[in-house]
Structure formats: C-alpha cells, structure tokens
Short mmCIF file of C-alpha atoms and ligand atoms in Angstrom, two decimals:
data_model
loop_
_atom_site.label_atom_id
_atom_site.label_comp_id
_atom_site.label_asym_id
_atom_site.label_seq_id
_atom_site.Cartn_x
_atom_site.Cartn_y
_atom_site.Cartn_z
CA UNK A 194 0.82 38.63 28.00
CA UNK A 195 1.85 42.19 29.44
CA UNK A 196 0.67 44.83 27.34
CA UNK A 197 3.66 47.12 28.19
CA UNK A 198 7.14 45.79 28.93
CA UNK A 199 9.07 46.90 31.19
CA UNK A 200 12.33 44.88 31.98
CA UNK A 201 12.56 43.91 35.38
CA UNK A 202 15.68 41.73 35.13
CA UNK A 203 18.19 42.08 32.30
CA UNK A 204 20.90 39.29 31.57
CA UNK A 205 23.67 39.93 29.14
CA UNK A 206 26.82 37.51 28.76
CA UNK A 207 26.17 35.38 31.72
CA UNK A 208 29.25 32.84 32.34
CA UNK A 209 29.87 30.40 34.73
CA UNK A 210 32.85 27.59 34.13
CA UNK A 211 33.88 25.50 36.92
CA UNK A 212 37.61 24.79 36.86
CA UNK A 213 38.72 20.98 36.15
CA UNK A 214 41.73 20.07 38.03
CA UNK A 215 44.01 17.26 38.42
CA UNK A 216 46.34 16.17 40.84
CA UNK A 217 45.24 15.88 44.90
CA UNK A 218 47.65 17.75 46.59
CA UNK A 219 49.35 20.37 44.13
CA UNK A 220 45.86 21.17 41.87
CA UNK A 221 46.23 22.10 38.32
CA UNK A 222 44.12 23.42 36.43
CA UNK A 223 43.31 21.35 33.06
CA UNK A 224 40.06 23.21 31.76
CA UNK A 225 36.79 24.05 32.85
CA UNK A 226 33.25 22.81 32.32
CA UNK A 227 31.61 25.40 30.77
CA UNK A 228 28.21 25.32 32.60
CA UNK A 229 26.66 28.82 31.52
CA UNK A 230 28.65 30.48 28.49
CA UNK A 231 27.20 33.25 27.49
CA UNK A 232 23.89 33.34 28.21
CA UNK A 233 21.49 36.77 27.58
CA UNK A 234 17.78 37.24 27.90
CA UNK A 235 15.57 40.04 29.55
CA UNK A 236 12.24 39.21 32.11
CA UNK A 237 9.85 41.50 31.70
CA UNK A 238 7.27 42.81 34.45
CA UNK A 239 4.40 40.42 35.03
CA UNK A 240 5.33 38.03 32.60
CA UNK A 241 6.83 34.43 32.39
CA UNK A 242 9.84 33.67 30.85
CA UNK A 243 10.35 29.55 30.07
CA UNK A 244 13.68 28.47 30.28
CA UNK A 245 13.84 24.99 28.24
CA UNK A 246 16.29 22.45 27.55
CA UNK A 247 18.37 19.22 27.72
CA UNK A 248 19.95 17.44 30.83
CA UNK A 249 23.24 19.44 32.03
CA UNK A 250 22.34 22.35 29.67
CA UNK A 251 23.28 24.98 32.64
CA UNK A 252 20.06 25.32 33.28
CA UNK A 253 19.91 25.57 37.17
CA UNK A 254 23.59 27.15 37.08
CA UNK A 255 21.82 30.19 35.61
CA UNK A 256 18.61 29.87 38.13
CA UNK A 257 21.54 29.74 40.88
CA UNK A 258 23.44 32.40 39.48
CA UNK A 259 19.73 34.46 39.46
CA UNK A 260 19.32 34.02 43.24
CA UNK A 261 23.36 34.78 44.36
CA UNK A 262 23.35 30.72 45.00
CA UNK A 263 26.51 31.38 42.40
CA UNK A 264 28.70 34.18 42.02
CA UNK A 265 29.20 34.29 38.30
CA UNK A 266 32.21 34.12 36.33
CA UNK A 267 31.24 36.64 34.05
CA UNK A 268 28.44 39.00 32.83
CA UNK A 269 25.74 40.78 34.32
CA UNK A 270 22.39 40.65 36.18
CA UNK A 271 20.49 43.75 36.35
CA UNK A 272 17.68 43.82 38.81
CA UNK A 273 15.55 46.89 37.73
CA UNK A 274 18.55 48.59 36.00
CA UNK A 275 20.76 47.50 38.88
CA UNK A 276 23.70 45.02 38.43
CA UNK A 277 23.36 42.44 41.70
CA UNK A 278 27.20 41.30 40.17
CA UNK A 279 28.67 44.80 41.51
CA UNK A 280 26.54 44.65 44.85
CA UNK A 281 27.44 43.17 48.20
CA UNK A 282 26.82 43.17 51.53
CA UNK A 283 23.62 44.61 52.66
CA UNK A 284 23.15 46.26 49.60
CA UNK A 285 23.09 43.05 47.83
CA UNK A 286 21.00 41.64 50.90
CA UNK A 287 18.37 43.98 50.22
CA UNK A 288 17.99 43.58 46.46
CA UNK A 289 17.89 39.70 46.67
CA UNK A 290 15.37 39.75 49.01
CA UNK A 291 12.90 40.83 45.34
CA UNK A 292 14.45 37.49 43.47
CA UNK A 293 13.28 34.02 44.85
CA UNK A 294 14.03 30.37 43.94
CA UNK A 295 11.02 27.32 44.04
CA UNK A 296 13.38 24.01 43.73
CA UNK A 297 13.07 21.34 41.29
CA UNK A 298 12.56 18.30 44.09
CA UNK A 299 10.21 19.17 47.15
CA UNK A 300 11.51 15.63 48.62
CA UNK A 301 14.69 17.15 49.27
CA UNK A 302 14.79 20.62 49.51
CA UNK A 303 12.63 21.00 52.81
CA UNK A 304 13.98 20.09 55.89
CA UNK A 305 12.50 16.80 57.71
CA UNK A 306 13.57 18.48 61.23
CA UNK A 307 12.23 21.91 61.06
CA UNK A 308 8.28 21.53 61.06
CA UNK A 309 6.33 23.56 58.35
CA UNK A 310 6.01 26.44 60.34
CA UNK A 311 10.23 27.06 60.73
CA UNK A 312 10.68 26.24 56.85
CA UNK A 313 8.21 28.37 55.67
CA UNK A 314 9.30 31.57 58.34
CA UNK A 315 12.56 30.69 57.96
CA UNK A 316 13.70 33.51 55.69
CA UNK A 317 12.31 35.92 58.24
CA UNK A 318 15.65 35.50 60.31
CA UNK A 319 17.49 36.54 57.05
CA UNK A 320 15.07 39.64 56.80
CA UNK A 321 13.48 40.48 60.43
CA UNK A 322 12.41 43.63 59.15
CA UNK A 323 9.63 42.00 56.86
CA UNK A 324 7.71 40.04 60.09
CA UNK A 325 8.68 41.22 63.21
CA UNK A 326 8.95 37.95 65.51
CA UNK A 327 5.52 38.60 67.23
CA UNK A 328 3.55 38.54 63.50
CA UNK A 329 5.53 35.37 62.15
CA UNK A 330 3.03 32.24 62.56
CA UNK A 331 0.29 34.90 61.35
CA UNK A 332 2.22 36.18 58.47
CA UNK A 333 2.69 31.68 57.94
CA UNK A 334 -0.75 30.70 58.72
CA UNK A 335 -1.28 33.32 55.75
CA UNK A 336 1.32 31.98 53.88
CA UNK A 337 -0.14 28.34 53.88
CA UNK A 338 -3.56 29.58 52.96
CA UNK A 339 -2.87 31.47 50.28
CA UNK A 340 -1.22 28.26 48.64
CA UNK A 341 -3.62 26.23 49.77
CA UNK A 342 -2.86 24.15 52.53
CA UNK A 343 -4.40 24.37 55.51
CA UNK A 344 -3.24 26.88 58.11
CA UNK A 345 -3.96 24.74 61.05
CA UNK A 346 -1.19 22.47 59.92
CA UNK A 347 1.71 25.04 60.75
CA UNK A 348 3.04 22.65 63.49
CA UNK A 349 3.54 19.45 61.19
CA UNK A 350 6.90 18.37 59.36
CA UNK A 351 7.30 17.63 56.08
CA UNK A 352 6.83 13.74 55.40
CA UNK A 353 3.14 14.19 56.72
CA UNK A 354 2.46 16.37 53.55
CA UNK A 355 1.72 14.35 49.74
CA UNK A 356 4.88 15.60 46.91
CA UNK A 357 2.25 18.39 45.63
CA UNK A 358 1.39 19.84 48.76
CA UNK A 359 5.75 19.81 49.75
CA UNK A 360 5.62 21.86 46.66
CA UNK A 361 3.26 24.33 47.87
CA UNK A 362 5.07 24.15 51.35
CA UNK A 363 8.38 25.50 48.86
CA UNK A 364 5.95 27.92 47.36
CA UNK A 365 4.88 29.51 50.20
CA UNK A 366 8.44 29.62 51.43
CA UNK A 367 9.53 31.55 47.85
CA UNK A 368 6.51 33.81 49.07
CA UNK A 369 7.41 34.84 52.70
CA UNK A 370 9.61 37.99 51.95
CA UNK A 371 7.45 39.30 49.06
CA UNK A 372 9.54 39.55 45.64
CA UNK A 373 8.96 40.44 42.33
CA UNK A 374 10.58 37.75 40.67
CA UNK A 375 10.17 33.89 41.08
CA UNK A 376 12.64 31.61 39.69
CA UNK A 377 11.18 27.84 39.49
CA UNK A 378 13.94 25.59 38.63
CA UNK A 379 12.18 22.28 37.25
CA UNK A 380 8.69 23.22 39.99
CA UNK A 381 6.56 20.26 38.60
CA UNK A 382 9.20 17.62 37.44
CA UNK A 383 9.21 15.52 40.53
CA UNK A 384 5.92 15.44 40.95
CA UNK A 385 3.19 12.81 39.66
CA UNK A 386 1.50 14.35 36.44
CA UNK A 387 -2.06 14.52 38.18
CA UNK A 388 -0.58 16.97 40.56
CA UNK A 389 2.02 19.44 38.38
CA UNK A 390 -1.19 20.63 36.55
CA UNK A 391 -2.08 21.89 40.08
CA UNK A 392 0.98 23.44 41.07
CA UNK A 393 1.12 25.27 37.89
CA UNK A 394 -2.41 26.17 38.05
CA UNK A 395 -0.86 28.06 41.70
CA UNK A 396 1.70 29.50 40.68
CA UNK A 397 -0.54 30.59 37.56
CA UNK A 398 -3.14 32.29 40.27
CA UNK A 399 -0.34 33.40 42.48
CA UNK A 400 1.22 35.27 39.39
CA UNK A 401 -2.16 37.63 39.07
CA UNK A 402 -2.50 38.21 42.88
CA UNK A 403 0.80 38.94 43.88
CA UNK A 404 1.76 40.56 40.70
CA UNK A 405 5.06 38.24 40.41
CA UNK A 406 7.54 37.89 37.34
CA UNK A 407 9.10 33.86 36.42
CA UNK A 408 11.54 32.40 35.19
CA UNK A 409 10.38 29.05 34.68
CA UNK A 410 12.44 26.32 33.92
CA UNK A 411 11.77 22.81 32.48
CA UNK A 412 12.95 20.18 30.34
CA UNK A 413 10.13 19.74 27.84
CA UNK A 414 8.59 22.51 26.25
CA UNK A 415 5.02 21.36 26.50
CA UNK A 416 5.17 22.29 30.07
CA UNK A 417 6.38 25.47 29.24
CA UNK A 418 3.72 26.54 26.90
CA UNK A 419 0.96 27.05 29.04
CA UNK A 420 2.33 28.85 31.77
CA UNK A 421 5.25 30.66 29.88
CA UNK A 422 4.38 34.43 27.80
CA UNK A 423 7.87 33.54 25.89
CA UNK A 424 10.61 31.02 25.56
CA UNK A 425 14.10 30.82 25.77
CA UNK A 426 15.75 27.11 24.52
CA UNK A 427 19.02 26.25 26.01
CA UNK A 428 21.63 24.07 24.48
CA UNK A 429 24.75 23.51 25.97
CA UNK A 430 25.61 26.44 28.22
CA UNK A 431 23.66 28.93 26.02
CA UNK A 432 20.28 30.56 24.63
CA UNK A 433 19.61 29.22 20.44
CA UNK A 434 16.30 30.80 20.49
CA UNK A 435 13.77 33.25 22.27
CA UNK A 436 10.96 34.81 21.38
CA UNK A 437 6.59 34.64 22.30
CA UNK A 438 5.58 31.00 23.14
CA UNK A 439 3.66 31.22 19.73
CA UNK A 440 6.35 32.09 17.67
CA UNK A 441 8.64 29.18 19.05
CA UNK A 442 5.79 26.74 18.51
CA UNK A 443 4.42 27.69 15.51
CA UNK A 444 7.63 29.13 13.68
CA UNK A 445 10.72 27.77 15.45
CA UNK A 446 13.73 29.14 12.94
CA UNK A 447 16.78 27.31 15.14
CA UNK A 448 17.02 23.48 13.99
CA UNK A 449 17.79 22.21 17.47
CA UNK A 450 14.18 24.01 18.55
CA UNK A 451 12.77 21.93 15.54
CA UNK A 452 14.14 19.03 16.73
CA UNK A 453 12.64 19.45 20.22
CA UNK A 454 9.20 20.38 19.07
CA UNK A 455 8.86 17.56 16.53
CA UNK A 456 9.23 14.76 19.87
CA UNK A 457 6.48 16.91 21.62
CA UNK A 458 3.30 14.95 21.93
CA UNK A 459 0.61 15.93 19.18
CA UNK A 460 -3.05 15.11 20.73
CA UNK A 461 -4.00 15.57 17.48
CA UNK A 462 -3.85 12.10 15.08
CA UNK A 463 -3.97 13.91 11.82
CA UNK A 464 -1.70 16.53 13.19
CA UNK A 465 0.74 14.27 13.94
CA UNK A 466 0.58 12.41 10.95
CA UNK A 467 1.93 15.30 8.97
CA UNK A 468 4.23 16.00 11.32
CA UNK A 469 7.67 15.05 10.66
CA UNK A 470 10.32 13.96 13.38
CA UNK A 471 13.42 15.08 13.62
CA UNK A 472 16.00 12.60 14.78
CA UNK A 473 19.37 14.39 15.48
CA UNK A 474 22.73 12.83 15.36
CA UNK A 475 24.73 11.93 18.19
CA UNK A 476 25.09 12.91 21.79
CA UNK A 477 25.47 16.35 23.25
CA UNK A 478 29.08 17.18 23.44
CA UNK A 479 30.67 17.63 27.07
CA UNK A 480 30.65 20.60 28.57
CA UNK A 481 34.21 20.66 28.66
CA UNK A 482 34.93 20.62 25.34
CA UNK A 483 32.96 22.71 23.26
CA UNK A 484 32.61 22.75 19.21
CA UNK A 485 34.10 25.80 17.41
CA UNK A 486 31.93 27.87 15.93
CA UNK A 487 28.20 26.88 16.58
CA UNK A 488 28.29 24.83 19.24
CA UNK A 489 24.93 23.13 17.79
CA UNK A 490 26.77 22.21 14.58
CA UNK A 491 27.90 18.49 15.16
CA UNK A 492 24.29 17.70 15.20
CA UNK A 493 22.67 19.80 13.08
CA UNK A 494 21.51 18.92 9.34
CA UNK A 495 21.98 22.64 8.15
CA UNK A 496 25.63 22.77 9.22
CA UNK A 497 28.05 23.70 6.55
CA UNK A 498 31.82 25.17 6.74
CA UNK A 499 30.41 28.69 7.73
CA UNK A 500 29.00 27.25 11.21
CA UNK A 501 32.49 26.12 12.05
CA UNK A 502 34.19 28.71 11.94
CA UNK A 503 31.50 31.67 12.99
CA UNK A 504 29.46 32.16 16.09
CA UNK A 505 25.99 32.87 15.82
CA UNK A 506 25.01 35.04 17.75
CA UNK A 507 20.97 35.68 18.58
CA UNK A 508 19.54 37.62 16.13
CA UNK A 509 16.38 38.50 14.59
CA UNK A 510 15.24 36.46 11.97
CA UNK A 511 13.43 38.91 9.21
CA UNK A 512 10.28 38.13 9.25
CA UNK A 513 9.90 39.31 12.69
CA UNK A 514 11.76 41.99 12.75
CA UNK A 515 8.78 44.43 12.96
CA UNK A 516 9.13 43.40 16.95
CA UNK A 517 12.64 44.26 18.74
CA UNK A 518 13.75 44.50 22.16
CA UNK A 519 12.68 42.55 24.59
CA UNK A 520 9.76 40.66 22.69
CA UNK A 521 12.03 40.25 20.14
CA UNK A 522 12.26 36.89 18.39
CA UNK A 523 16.03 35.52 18.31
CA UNK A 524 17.85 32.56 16.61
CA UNK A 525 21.16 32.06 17.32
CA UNK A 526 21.34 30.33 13.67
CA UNK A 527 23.43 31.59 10.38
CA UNK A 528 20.45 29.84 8.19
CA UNK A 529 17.99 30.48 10.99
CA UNK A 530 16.03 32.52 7.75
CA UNK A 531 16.30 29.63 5.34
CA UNK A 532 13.30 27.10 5.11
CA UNK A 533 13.17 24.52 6.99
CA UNK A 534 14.53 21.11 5.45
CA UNK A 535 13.70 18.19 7.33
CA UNK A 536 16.23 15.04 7.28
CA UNK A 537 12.93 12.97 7.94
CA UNK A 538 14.02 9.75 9.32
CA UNK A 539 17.62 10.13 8.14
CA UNK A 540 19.47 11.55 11.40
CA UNK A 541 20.78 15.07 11.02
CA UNK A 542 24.57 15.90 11.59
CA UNK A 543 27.27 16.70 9.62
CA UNK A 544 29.15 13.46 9.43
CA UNK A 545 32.59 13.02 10.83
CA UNK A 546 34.76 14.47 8.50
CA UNK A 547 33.37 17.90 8.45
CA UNK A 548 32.97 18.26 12.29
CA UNK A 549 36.93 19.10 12.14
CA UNK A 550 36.83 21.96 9.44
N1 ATP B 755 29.60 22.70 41.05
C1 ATP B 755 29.86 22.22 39.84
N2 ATP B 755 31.12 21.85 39.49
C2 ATP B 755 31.40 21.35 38.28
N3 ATP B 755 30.49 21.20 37.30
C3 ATP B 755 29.22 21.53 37.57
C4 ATP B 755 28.83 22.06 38.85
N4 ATP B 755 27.48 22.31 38.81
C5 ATP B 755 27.07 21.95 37.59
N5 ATP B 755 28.10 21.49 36.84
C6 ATP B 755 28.03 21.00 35.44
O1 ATP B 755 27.50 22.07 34.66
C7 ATP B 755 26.64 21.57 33.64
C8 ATP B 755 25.29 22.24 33.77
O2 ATP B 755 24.64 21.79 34.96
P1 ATP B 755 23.18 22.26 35.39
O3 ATP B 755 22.86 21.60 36.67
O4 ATP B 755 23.11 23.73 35.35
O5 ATP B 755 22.30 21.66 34.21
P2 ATP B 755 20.71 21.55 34.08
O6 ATP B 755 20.37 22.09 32.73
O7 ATP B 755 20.05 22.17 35.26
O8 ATP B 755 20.47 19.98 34.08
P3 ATP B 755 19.22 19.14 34.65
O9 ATP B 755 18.15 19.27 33.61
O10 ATP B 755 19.75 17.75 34.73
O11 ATP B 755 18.83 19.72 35.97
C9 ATP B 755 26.61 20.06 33.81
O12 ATP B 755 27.55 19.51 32.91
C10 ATP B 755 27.05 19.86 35.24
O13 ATP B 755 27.69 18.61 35.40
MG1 MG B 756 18.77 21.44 36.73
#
C-alpha cells in the first residue's frame, strides 16, 4: 500500500446507456441498457484498484470508457485533476497516451498478421514522438525483455507464442508509450490457472519498476486480493462497496459483497466449516430495466420498504469513519451498519410481493 495518496484518476457519476431501438428503417428509441450508471471511485498513485463483479455488470464499459474506447454518456474522468470528458483532439491525444488498456483474451486481441514486433511498436505510429522510427525494434527488443520473452523473437507472429506469453506480448504493448495508469480488463481470465499466477506476478514486478497505477478488473474476488491495495464491487451498472482489500474481506458491510465472499474458496477446512453461504435469490435483473430504489434489493435478505423507495448512495459505514477520502471505506447500503444476518441456506430476497412497493 502507498503511504501517501495522491489521486491520480478521479471518477465521479460515470454513465454510459446504450439506446434500445426498434423498428429497421425509421429507429425509435424504446429505452436504454444501462451499462455504467453512476459509477464513482478515485485511483490513487502507485496503487491497485480491483474492480470486481458479475457477468454484464459494466465492467469493461467503464475500462473502455477509462481509455476513450467510449465516449461517456455522462460524468467525469479526471486524469491528474484534468477531465479527459472536456478534452479533444491533440489535447486529449496527449493525455491518453498516460492511461493504457491490457485485454481480457490475448487469443483475440493481437493480430495474427502483424508479427510481434508491429503489435508491440504499433502505438508508436499513434505517438512518433516517444520512438523515433530509427529506435523502434530497440525500444521492442526492450519491451519483450522486460516482460520476459525473449527479444530475439521480435520477428515471430502470434500463434507461435503459448496464451501466457500472448499476454505478456499485450503487456508489453500497454508498456510501449510509458503511462501511469494500466487498466487490465479480466488480464488472467483466459488463461490456464498455472500461468495467471505468472502474469500477475508481472504485472506485480512491473508495478514497482515502472512505478504504474491499475485498475484491475476480474470476476472473482480471490484474484483480486493479492494484487489489488483496495476493492471496488460492481453490481449492475454501479459501485456497492469500496474500501482496503482487508476491510472488504474481513468486514464486508454490503450484503451482495457477503454473498460473493461466502462462494470464495476457503483453503482452510475449519474455516470453512464456520463459514456460512449465502445463497441469493434470483437472477440479476436486465440492464434495461432497473429496480427502484436499491437496485440490489430484489435479492437481498435485508431489503425492507425503505430500499424501494431510496437510493443508497456510498457512504461510510461508522466504524470506519476515522479514514475518509480516498481510502475511505463505502457501502452503498441503508443497513450497511446493521449486523450481519445470514439467511443460511434459506435464499435471500424479498419475495414477490414486496419487490413492487
Ligand atoms: N455496445 C453495446 N450496446 C449495447 N449494450 C451493450 C454494449 N456493450 C455492452 N453492453 C451491455 O452492457 C452491459 C455491461 O457490459 P460489460 O461488457 O461492460 O459487462 P462486464 O461486466 O464487462 O461483463 P463480463 O464479465 O461478461 O466481461 C451488458 O448488459 C452488455 O450486454
Ligand atoms: Mg467484460
């Protein structure tokens, strides 16, 4: 953990809704799927943020929305103090160059045509000015090296190279123009278990020598612990809870965290006697149709009339409120400070009737 924080990038009421429309000729708009809806958390220097949650939780819309892959609907991302929303052109160009995306699915996201060499220099031709055309294969023979891989395999393509080292091939890419900020969207889920304890063990070195910030997101929050200084857990389109990796673990306060932690694997057999699993209720609703209130509630065992009507918004439970600002520990919960109550075995939910309050 960083002893002093000092923001580096600074979300606040990050939207993105992709308009549903019917008809093929004259489109209409019917709704929208509400991908991102309101989504706030700050990165600090040096330090990892995880970014956990369900399928289709929105959250690769907000890695995209990070690296300008998405212009957002609403809200703001401040890059050092600076909102990349208000930028364009080659002011924007400039800035972005700091914020860099590793992709979920090194299978895909490399080209099979363009030989290691072009995929990994290829954001010089964005940004010349970083490796003039004459340093290039030594600034990529570096590249592989420091990830790795051997240097002397600049000239090979991509299906000669195992799903780790692709990886590291994306890695090295992410490094090329030198940012501040790495945003790895899903970096280890494609890849055999052996191996992701490798690339995060990389990206883990690479972190100290390069001085790099991360967003790192995954779908299961034991990958997130040992790489990630603090934790944000998504759930459908927004943040429920933030705060240190150890006070997530060891003292979630929002029930849907509970419910995540209590199907993580305990290596531990007495441990995980005692433990008690959570079983919610249900599916996640669409994303197009979103419950009143707290959108958590038609799943959630603590959910009474209040959650219906009022949005929680991410606050700081009590008994951490010694710590604020960007450490801060937040539940977006309106009983986030009551004691947990576990439906053991029963599944949580409110049941049908009181959904509709
Ligand atoms: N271009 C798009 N148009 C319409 N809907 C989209 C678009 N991109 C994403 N969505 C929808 O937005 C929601 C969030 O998608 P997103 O890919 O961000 O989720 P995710 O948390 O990354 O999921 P996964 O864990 O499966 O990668 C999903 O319901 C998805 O279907
Ligand atoms: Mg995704």
């Amino acid at each position: 953990m960083v002893d002093h924080l000092e923001p580096i990038l600074e979300v606040s009421g990050l939207v993105k809704h992709y308009p549903l429309t019917q008809g093929i000729l004259f489109k209409k708009q019917v709704g929208a799927v509400k991908a991102v809806d309101g989504v706030d958390f700050t990165l600090n220097k040096g330090e990892t943020l995880g970014i956990v949650g369900e399928s289709g939780c929105g959250k690769s819309t907000v890695a995209k929305m990070l690296v300008n892959l998405e212009r957002p609907t609403e809200g703001l991302i401040k890059y050092k103090g600076e909102d990349l929303t208000k930028l364009s052109g080659k002011a924007l160009k400039s800035v972005r160059r700091n914020i860099q995306m590793v992709f979920q699915d090194p299978y895909t996201s490399l080209n099979p045509r363009m030989t290691v060499g072009d995929i990994i220099g290829e954001p010089y031709e964005i940004h010349p000015e970083v490796a003039p055309k004459g340093d290039r294969r030594k600034k990529v023979q570096e590249l592989l090296d420091v990830v790795g891989l051997n240097p002397e395999y600049i000239n090979r393509y991509p299906h000669q190279f195992s799903g780790g080292q692709r990886q590291r091939i994306g890695i090295a890419r992410g490094l090329a123009l030198r940012p501040e900020v790495i945003v790895a969207d899903e970096p280890v889920s494609a890849l055999d278990v052996s191996v992701q304890a490798q690339v995060i063990n990389l990206l883990d070195r690479l972190q100290s020598e390069f001085e790099l910030s991360y967003v790192f997101i995954a779908h299961d929050l034991s990958i997130v612990r040992h790489i990630s200084d603090r934790v944000g857990v998504m759930y459908l389109g927004r943040i429920v809870e933030i705060g240190r990796d150890e006070e997530i673990y060891d003292h979630p306060t929002h029930p849907y965290t509970q419910a995540l932690l209590s199907a993580v694997p305990v290596p531990d057999p007495e441990a995980r006697e005692h433990r008690e699993r959570i079983i919610l209720a249900g599916d996640v609703p669409s994303p197009t149709n979103i419950p009143s209130g707290c959108r958590f509630r038609t799943r959630c065992w603590k959910a009474r009339e209040r959650c219906a009507l009022e949005v929680p918004l991410l606050a700081v439970p009590a008994e951490f409120r010694s710590v604020s600002g960007p450490a801060a520990h937040d539940s977006a919960c309106h009983f986030a400070e009551e004691k947990q109550v576990v439906p053991s075995e029963e599944p949580g939910g409110m049941s049908p009737e009181g959904q509709e309050e």
